[in-house]
Amino acid sequence: MRTFNTDVMIIGAGPAGSTAAALIQKAGFDCMIIEKQTFPRFVIGESLLPRCMDLLDEAGLLDAVKAENFMLKDGAVFKRGSETCTFRFDQQFTSGWGYTYQVPRERFDQVLAETVASKGVPILWQHGVTDVEFREDGSSVSMLEAPDGSQVSVTARFILDGSGYGRVLPRLLDLDEASMLPLRESYFTHVTGDRRPVGEGEGRIWICILDDPDNAWMWIIPFSDGKTSVGVVAKPDFLARYPEDPDEKLRAIIDDNVNTRGRLANCEFTFPVKRISGYSISAKKLYGKGFALMGNATEFLDPVFSSGVTLALESANRAAKTLIAQLQGESPDWQTAYVDHLMLGVDTFRTFVTAWYDDRLPTIFYSPIKPEVLQQQICSVLAGYVWDEENPCVRHHERTVEVIAKACAQYG
Ligand SMILES: Cc1cc2nc3c(=O)[nH]c(=O)nc-3n(C[C@H](O)[C@H](O)[C@H](O)COP(=O)(O)OP(=O)(O)OC[C@H]3O[C@@H](n4cnc5c(N)ncnc54)[C@H](O)[C@@H]3O)c2cc1C
């Protein structure tokens, strides 16, 4: 059996895995990434938030991303019938990046992984982690399955799990926990023939609210190669109103809405429509002796505010820094250094997601009485600056959303 020995074994070469690897390698510790697939591989989650730019920069990955000429995203546009609410990231409360990118993930993830590999981090491609045994001192021996079916073992001082929807350690250690959010599904594809806005605003994501009391919505995410990502997110009962065949379903939903129809009426799908369901999930704990979870292996909320990659990068950044302190002989408190920090951002997004679907947030978005400073504070949340406690929409997220939504409903 082939065997490896490393300080840190990282599961998954997605954005969480690559970011953690870059930071650990920079700090002078050995790490290796185990990735089940070969890249490029498709994964959904293509619209970044400006906060990603800080995190990519800190990991030494931003220059490689910038060199790809991805579509520049400088804001988000929320459409409801004839109403439009636009957030421009250069007009926000928190001082941060005014733009980010729309990224086909097969290329984005490959660039991150290749950059990390070029810095000297070994990546075992097409090796899936199948089993992990922890020892008393937190070190572990993991079993991997190689492409030829043979077994490989990795001994590590610590494991960072960035396995995304694979959820390797949550499954092996029985850490999966049901999400508080109700079941929603998504149908999506890439298209050609999107009639985009020309000039300013070309790269902004459009979120189009559909005719549904539960605020089902569609995304339109333009890429720089001329293709556009299109998808719907809704509860099963909304989706059941449309044809069963996934291509026909998505086409019918597009045609049913004035905003999506306006851009996509004559578009062509570049691959058969894909479906993903039951993606909202949580974890009983985010760390234990010898391991920590990152990215989607922790908790995934909902796609509506494009928070997934931002939370993957932030969790990787924090987990890596906490681990580096530990490997340097300190005794960091993982609860405060990692979990409490991460959850401030997750909980802020959770409040926004809940308020989206129960209509409090659209009530605020389309209110004529919404003050400019509130627009900027909300914009910073939508830009991913959900750790800025100077922002009342972060520090008192629940109360702020509740009070403002009531005022907007009453007077707006
Ligand atoms: C419908 C939908 C739309 C979304 N839209 C957005 C969006 O616009 N913007 C956004 O930021 N996020 C979005 N997301 C969320 C986004 O997909 C994820 O948050 C993001 O991909 C998480 O990154 P990650 O690094 O944690 O995991 P991933 O990117 O999923 O990477 C995990 C890697 O681990 C590997 N792996 C799995 N199992 C094993 C194993 N046993 N051994 C070794 N390797 C393994 C996988 O092959 C994979 O490459 C969306 C999600 C959904 C469901």
CSV table of C-alpha atoms and ligand atoms in Angstrom, one decimal, residues 9-19 33-39 41-49 52 73 101-103 105 109 112 124-131 143-145 161-169 171-172 184-188 205 207 217 219 221 229 231-233 275-280 294-313 315-316, ligand 1:
chain,number,residue,atom,x,y,z
A,9,MET,CA,-4.4,16.5,5.1
A,10,ILE,CA,-7.0,18.6,3.2
A,11,ILE,CA,-10.0,16.9,1.7
A,12,GLY,CA,-11.2,18.5,-1.5
A,13,ALA,CA,-9.6,20.9,-4.0
A,14,GLY,CA,-12.5,23.3,-4.2
A,15,PRO,CA,-12.1,27.0,-3.1
A,16,ALA,CA,-12.1,26.0,0.6
A,17,GLY,CA,-9.4,23.3,0.2
A,18,SER,CA,-7.1,25.4,-2.1
A,19,THR,CA,-7.3,28.5,0.1
A,33,ILE,CA,-4.8,17.9,-0.9
A,34,ILE,CA,-6.8,14.8,-1.6
A,35,GLU,CA,-9.3,15.3,-4.5
A,36,LYS,CA,-11.8,12.7,-5.6
A,37,GLN,CA,-12.3,14.1,-9.1
A,38,THR,CA,-10.1,15.4,-12.0
A,39,PHE,CA,-10.3,19.1,-12.8
A,41,ARG,CA,-15.1,19.6,-13.2
A,42,PHE,CA,-18.5,21.3,-13.1
A,43,VAL,CA,-19.8,22.7,-9.9
A,44,ILE,CA,-22.6,25.2,-9.4
A,45,GLY,CA,-21.8,28.5,-7.5
A,46,GLU,CA,-20.5,31.0,-10.0
A,47,SER,CA,-21.2,34.4,-8.6
A,48,LEU,CA,-18.5,35.7,-6.2
A,49,LEU,CA,-18.9,38.5,-3.6
A,52,CYS,CA,-13.7,37.0,-1.8
A,73,LYS,CA,-19.2,41.9,-11.3
A,101,TYR,CA,-16.0,38.3,-10.7
A,102,GLN,CA,-18.6,35.9,-12.3
A,103,VAL,CA,-16.7,32.7,-12.7
A,105,ARG,CA,-16.3,27.2,-11.6
A,109,ASP,CA,-11.4,26.0,-9.2
A,112,LEU,CA,-6.9,28.0,-7.7
A,124,LEU,CA,-3.6,13.5,-5.1
A,125,TRP,CA,-6.2,13.7,-7.9
A,126,GLN,CA,-8.9,11.1,-8.3
A,127,HIS,CA,-8.3,9.8,-4.8
A,128,GLY,CA,-11.4,9.7,-2.6
A,129,VAL,CA,-11.2,9.6,1.2
A,130,THR,CA,-13.2,6.6,2.3
A,131,ASP,CA,-12.3,6.2,6.0
A,143,MET,CA,-7.7,5.5,3.8
A,144,LEU,CA,-8.1,6.6,0.2
A,145,GLU,CA,-9.3,4.8,-2.9
A,161,ASP,CA,-12.4,18.8,5.5
A,162,GLY,CA,-13.2,21.0,2.4
A,163,SER,CA,-15.2,18.2,0.7
A,164,GLY,CA,-18.2,20.3,-0.1
A,165,TYR,CA,-21.3,18.4,-0.9
A,166,GLY,CA,-19.2,15.2,-0.3
A,167,ARG,CA,-19.3,16.0,3.4
A,168,VAL,CA,-16.7,13.4,4.2
A,169,LEU,CA,-16.1,13.9,7.9
A,171,ARG,CA,-20.8,11.5,7.2
A,172,LEU,CA,-18.0,9.4,8.8
A,184,ARG,CA,-36.0,23.9,-2.0
A,185,GLU,CA,-34.7,22.7,-5.4
A,186,SER,CA,-32.7,24.3,-8.2
A,187,TYR,CA,-32.7,23.6,-12.0
A,188,PHE,CA,-30.0,25.3,-14.0
A,205,ILE,CA,-26.0,39.3,-11.4
A,207,ILE,CA,-32.1,38.0,-9.3
A,217,TRP,CA,-36.5,33.3,-8.0
A,219,TRP,CA,-30.5,34.0,-11.3
A,221,ILE,CA,-25.1,35.3,-14.2
A,229,SER,CA,-25.6,30.8,-16.2
A,231,GLY,CA,-31.1,28.8,-12.8
A,232,VAL,CA,-34.3,28.7,-10.8
A,233,VAL,CA,-34.7,28.1,-7.0
A,275,ARG,CA,-31.2,19.6,-10.9
A,276,ILE,CA,-30.0,19.8,-7.3
A,277,SER,CA,-32.2,19.3,-4.3
A,278,GLY,CA,-31.9,19.3,-0.5
A,279,TYR,CA,-28.6,21.3,-0.5
A,280,SER,CA,-29.3,23.2,2.7
A,294,MET,CA,-14.7,24.2,6.1
A,295,GLY,CA,-16.9,25.5,3.3
A,296,ASN,CA,-19.9,23.5,2.3
A,297,ALA,CA,-18.8,20.7,4.7
A,298,THR,CA,-19.9,23.0,7.5
A,299,GLU,CA,-23.3,24.5,6.6
A,300,PHE,CA,-24.9,25.5,3.4
A,301,LEU,CA,-27.8,28.0,3.6
A,302,ASP,CA,-29.3,29.0,0.2
A,303,PRO,CA,-27.9,30.3,-3.0
A,304,VAL,CA,-30.0,33.6,-3.1
A,305,PHE,CA,-27.2,35.9,-2.0
A,306,SER,CA,-24.3,34.0,-3.6
A,307,SER,CA,-22.7,33.6,-0.1
A,308,GLY,CA,-21.3,30.0,-0.7
A,309,VAL,CA,-17.8,30.6,-2.0
A,310,THR,CA,-17.4,33.6,0.3
A,311,LEU,CA,-18.2,31.5,3.3
A,312,ALA,CA,-15.9,28.7,1.9
A,313,LEU,CA,-13.0,31.1,1.6
A,315,SER,CA,-13.9,29.5,6.8
A,316,ALA,CA,-10.8,28.2,5.1
B,1,LIG,C1,-28.2,26.0,-6.8
B,1,LIG,C2,-27.0,26.6,-6.1
B,1,LIG,C3,-26.4,27.8,-6.6
B,1,LIG,C4,-25.3,28.4,-6.0
B,1,LIG,N1,-24.8,29.6,-6.4
B,1,LIG,C5,-23.8,30.1,-5.8
B,1,LIG,C6,-23.2,31.4,-6.2
B,1,LIG,O1,-23.7,32.0,-7.2
B,1,LIG,N2,-22.2,31.9,-5.5
B,1,LIG,C7,-21.6,31.3,-4.5
B,1,LIG,O2,-20.6,31.8,-3.9
B,1,LIG,N3,-22.0,30.0,-4.1
B,1,LIG,C8,-23.1,29.5,-4.7
B,1,LIG,N4,-23.5,28.2,-4.3
B,1,LIG,C9,-22.7,27.5,-3.3
B,1,LIG,C10,-21.5,26.9,-3.8
B,1,LIG,O3,-21.8,25.9,-4.7
B,1,LIG,C11,-20.7,26.3,-2.6
B,1,LIG,O4,-20.8,27.0,-1.5
B,1,LIG,C12,-19.2,26.2,-2.9
B,1,LIG,O5,-18.9,25.4,-4.1
B,1,LIG,C13,-18.4,25.6,-1.7
B,1,LIG,O6,-17.1,25.4,-2.0
B,1,LIG,P1,-16.3,24.2,-1.2
B,1,LIG,O7,-14.8,24.5,-1.5
B,1,LIG,O8,-16.7,24.1,0.2
B,1,LIG,O9,-16.7,22.8,-1.9
B,1,LIG,P2,-16.7,22.3,-3.4
B,1,LIG,O10,-16.5,23.5,-4.3
B,1,LIG,O11,-18.0,21.5,-3.6
B,1,LIG,O12,-15.4,21.4,-3.5
B,1,LIG,C14,-15.4,20.2,-2.7
B,1,LIG,C15,-14.4,19.2,-3.4
B,1,LIG,O13,-14.3,18.1,-2.6
B,1,LIG,C16,-14.2,16.9,-3.4
B,1,LIG,N5,-14.6,15.7,-2.6
B,1,LIG,C17,-15.8,15.3,-2.3
B,1,LIG,N6,-15.8,14.1,-1.6
B,1,LIG,C18,-14.5,13.8,-1.6
B,1,LIG,C19,-13.8,12.7,-1.0
B,1,LIG,N7,-14.5,11.6,-0.4
B,1,LIG,N8,-12.5,12.6,-1.1
B,1,LIG,C20,-11.8,13.6,-1.7
B,1,LIG,N9,-12.4,14.7,-2.3
B,1,LIG,C21,-13.7,14.8,-2.2
B,1,LIG,C22,-15.2,17.2,-4.5
B,1,LIG,O14,-14.8,16.4,-5.7
B,1,LIG,C23,-15.0,18.7,-4.8
B,1,LIG,O15,-14.0,19.0,-5.8
B,1,LIG,C24,-24.6,27.7,-4.9
B,1,LIG,C25,-25.2,26.5,-4.5
B,1,LIG,C26,-26.3,25.9,-5.1
B,1,LIG,C27,-26.9,24.6,-4.5
